[in-house]
Short mmCIF file of C-alpha atoms in Angstrom, two decimals:
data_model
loop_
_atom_site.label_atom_id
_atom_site.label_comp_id
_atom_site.label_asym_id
_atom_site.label_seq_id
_atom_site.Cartn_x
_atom_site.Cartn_y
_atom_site.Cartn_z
CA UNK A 1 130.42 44.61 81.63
CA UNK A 2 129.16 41.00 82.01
CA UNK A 3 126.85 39.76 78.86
CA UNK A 4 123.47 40.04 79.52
CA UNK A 5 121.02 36.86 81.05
CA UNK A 6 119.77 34.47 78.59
CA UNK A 7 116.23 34.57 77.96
CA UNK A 8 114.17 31.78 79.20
CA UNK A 9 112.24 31.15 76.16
CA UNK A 10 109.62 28.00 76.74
CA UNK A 11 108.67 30.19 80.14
CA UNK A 12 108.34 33.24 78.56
CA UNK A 13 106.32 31.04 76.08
CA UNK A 14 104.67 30.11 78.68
CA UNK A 15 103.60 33.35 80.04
CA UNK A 16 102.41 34.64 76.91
CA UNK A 17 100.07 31.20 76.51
CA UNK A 18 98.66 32.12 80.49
CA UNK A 19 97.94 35.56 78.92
CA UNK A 20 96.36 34.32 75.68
CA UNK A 21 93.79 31.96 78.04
CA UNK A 22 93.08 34.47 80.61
CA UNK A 23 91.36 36.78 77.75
CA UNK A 24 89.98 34.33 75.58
CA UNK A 25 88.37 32.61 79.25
CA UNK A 26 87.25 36.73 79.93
CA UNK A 27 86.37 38.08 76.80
CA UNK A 28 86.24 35.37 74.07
CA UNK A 29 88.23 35.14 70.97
CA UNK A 30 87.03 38.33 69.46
CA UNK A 31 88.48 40.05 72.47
CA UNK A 32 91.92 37.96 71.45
CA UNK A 33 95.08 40.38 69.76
CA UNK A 34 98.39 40.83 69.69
CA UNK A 35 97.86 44.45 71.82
CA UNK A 36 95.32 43.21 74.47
CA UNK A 37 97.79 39.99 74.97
CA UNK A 38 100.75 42.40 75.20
CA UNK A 39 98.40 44.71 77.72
CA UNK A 40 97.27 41.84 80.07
CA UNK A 41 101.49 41.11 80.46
CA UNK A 42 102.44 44.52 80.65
CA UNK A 43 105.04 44.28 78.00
CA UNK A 44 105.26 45.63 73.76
CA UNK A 45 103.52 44.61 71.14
CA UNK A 46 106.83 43.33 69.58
CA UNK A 47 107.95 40.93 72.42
CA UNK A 48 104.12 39.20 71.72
CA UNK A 49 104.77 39.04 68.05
CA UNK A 50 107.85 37.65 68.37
CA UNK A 51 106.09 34.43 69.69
CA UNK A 52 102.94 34.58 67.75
CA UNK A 53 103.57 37.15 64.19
CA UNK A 54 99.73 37.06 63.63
CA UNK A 55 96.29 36.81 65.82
CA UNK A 56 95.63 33.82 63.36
CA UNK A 57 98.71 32.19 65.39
CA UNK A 58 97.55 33.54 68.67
CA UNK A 59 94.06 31.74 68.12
CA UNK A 60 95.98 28.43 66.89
CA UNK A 61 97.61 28.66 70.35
CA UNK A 62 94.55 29.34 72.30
CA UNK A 63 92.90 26.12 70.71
CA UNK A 64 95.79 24.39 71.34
CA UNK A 65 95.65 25.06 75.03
CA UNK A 66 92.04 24.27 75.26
CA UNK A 67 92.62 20.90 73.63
CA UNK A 68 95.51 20.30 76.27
CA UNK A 69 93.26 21.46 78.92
CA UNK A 70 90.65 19.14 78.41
CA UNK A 71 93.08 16.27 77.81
CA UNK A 72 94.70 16.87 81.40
CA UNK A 73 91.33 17.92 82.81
CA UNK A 74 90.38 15.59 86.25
CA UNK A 75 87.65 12.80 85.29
CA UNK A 76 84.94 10.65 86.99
CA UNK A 77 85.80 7.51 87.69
CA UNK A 78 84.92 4.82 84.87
CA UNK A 79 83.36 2.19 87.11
CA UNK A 80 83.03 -0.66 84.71
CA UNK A 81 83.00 -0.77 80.95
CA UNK A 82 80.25 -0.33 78.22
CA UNK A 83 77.45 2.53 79.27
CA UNK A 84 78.85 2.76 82.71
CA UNK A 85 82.13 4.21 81.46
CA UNK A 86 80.14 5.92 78.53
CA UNK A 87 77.76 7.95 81.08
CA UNK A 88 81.12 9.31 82.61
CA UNK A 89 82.83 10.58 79.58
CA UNK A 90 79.57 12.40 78.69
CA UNK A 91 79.39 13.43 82.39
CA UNK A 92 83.08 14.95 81.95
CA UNK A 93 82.09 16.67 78.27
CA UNK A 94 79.22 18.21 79.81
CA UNK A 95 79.49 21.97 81.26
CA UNK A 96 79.05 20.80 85.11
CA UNK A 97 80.76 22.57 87.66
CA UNK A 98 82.84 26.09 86.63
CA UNK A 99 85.83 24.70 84.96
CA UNK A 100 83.85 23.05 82.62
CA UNK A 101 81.36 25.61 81.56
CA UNK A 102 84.62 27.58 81.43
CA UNK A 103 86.29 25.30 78.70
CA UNK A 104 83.07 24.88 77.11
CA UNK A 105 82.51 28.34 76.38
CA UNK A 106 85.77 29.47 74.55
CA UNK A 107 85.33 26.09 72.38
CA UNK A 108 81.90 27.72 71.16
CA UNK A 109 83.28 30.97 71.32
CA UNK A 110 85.82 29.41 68.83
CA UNK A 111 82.92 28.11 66.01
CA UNK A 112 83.10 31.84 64.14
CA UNK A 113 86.87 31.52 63.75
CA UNK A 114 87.30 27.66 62.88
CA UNK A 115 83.69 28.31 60.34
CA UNK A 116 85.83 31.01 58.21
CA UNK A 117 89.44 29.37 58.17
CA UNK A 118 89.93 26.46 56.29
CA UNK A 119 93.08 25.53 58.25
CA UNK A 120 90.74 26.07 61.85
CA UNK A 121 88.15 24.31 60.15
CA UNK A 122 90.38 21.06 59.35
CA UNK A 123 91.29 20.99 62.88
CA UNK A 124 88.09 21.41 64.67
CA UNK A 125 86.70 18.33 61.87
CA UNK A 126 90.16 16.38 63.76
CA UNK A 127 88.98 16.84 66.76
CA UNK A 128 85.49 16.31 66.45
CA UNK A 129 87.17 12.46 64.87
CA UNK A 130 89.16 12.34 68.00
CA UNK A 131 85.68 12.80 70.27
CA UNK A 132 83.79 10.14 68.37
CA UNK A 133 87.14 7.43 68.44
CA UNK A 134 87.28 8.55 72.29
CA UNK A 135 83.75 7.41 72.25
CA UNK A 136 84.02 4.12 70.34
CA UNK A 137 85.39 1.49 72.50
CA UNK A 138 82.56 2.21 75.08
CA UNK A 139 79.98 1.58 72.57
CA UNK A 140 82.23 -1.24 71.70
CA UNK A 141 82.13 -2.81 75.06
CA UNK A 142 78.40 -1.86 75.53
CA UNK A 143 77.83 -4.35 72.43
CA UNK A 144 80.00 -6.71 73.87
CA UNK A 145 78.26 -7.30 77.31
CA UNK A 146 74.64 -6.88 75.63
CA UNK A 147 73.81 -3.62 76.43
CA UNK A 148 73.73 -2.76 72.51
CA UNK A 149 72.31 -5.06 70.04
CA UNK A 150 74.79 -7.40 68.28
CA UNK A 151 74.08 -5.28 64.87
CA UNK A 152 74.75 -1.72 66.50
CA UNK A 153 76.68 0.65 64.27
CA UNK A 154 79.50 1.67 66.27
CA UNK A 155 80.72 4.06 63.61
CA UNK A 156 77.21 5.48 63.82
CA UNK A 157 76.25 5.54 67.40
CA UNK A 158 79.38 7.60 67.86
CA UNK A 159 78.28 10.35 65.65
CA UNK A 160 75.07 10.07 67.41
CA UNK A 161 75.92 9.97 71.14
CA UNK A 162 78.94 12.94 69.98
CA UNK A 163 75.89 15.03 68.58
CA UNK A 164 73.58 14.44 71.46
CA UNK A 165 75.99 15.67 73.52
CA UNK A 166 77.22 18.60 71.56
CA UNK A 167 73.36 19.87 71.71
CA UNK A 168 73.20 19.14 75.01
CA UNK A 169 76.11 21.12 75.62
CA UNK A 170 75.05 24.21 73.41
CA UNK A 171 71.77 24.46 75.05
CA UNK A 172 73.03 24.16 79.04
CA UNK A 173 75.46 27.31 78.33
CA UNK A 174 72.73 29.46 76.38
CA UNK A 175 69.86 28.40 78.72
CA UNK A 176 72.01 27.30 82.55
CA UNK A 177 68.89 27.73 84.47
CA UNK A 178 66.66 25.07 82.20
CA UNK A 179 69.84 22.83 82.07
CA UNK A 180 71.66 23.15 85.99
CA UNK A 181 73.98 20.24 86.41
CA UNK A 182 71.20 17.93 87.87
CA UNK A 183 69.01 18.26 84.59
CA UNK A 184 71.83 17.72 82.26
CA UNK A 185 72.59 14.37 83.96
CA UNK A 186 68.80 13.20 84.10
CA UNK A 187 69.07 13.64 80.46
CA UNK A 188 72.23 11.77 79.84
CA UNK A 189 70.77 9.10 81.74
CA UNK A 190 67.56 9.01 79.63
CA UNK A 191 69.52 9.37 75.99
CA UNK A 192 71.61 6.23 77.32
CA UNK A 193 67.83 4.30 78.73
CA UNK A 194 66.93 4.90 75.11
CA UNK A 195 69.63 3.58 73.36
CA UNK A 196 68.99 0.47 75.43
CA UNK A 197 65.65 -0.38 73.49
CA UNK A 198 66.77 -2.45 70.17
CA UNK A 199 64.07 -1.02 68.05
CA UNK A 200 65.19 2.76 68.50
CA UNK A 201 68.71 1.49 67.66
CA UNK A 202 67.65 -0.13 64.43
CA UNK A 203 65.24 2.67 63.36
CA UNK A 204 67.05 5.92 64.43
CA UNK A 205 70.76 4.97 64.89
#
């Protein structure tokens, strides 16, 4: 009797991970265990838990896969540095077009789980630090060819323009038909006209 096949593990891995975004994309992370991950592939409970023992680890993975998502994501082109390139990456963070609004909705969906884990809650804090550093050297530039004052608060305006953005973002999935794709954009256009004027920069940022 020849010895059975060896399993492929990093593709069943990688099966499971398909499963474990196609219900968090459908039904959110509350809709996210072990038996609806081992439903959706048609295979035991066991098999699932032998790749992720707990839903804690199954919603570790699902963030994971939305941070590697976003990272390989397709992106406007940056057409010269400073607020030029800035506009874009907000453009990009924005939920415009479905595969966005997609991504943008299990990240919110994940704010319940990352609020009452302190391990979930460390990581979303990282990435929200990754965002802002993402954000930095466009600021940077912006201050280099005069389109922030020579005093700006990088640190700062970071925060700020990550904030705007994040509120922006919150309100164009709870309200789409106030905030279609055309709105959101006039209104990244008009936070970055602001931040133009040096006396809103010195007294609000």
């Amino acid at each position: 009797m020849p010895p059975p096949a060896p399993v492929d593990h990093e593709s069943r891995r990688e099966h499971v991970s398909q499963a474990v975004w196609r219900i968090v994309a459908a039904k959110g992370f509350g809709g996210l265990t072990l038996r609806a991950v081992a439903a959706e592939l048609d295979v035991s409970t066991g098999l699932v838990m032998h790749y992720f023992p707990t839903k804690r680890a199954l919603v570790v993975h699902a963030l994971e896969l939305l941070e590697k998502d976003g990272a390989e994501r397709p992106r406007r082109p940056r057409p010269r540095p400073g607020f030029a390139a800035l506009r874009a990456a907000l453009l990009d963070l924005l939920p415009i077009g479905e595969e966005n609004t997609a991504r943008n909705r299990i990240w919110v969906g994940s704010w319940d789980q990352a609020l009452a884990d302190p391990g979930l809650h460390a990581d979303q804090a990282d990435r929200y630090a990754r965002i802002r550093a993402a954000i930095r050297p466009h600021l940077a530039a912006a201050r280099t060819l005069d389109e922030l004052p020579a005093d700006a608060d990088l640190d700062q305006l970071a925060a700020t323009v990550v904030a705007f953005v994040h509120g922006l973002t919150v309100q164009a999935l709870f309200d789409p038909q106030h905030f279609p794709a055309e709105t959101q954009t006039a209104t990244v256009d008009g936070f970055l006209e602001a931040l133009h004027t040096p006396d809103l920069n010195r007294t609000q940022f």
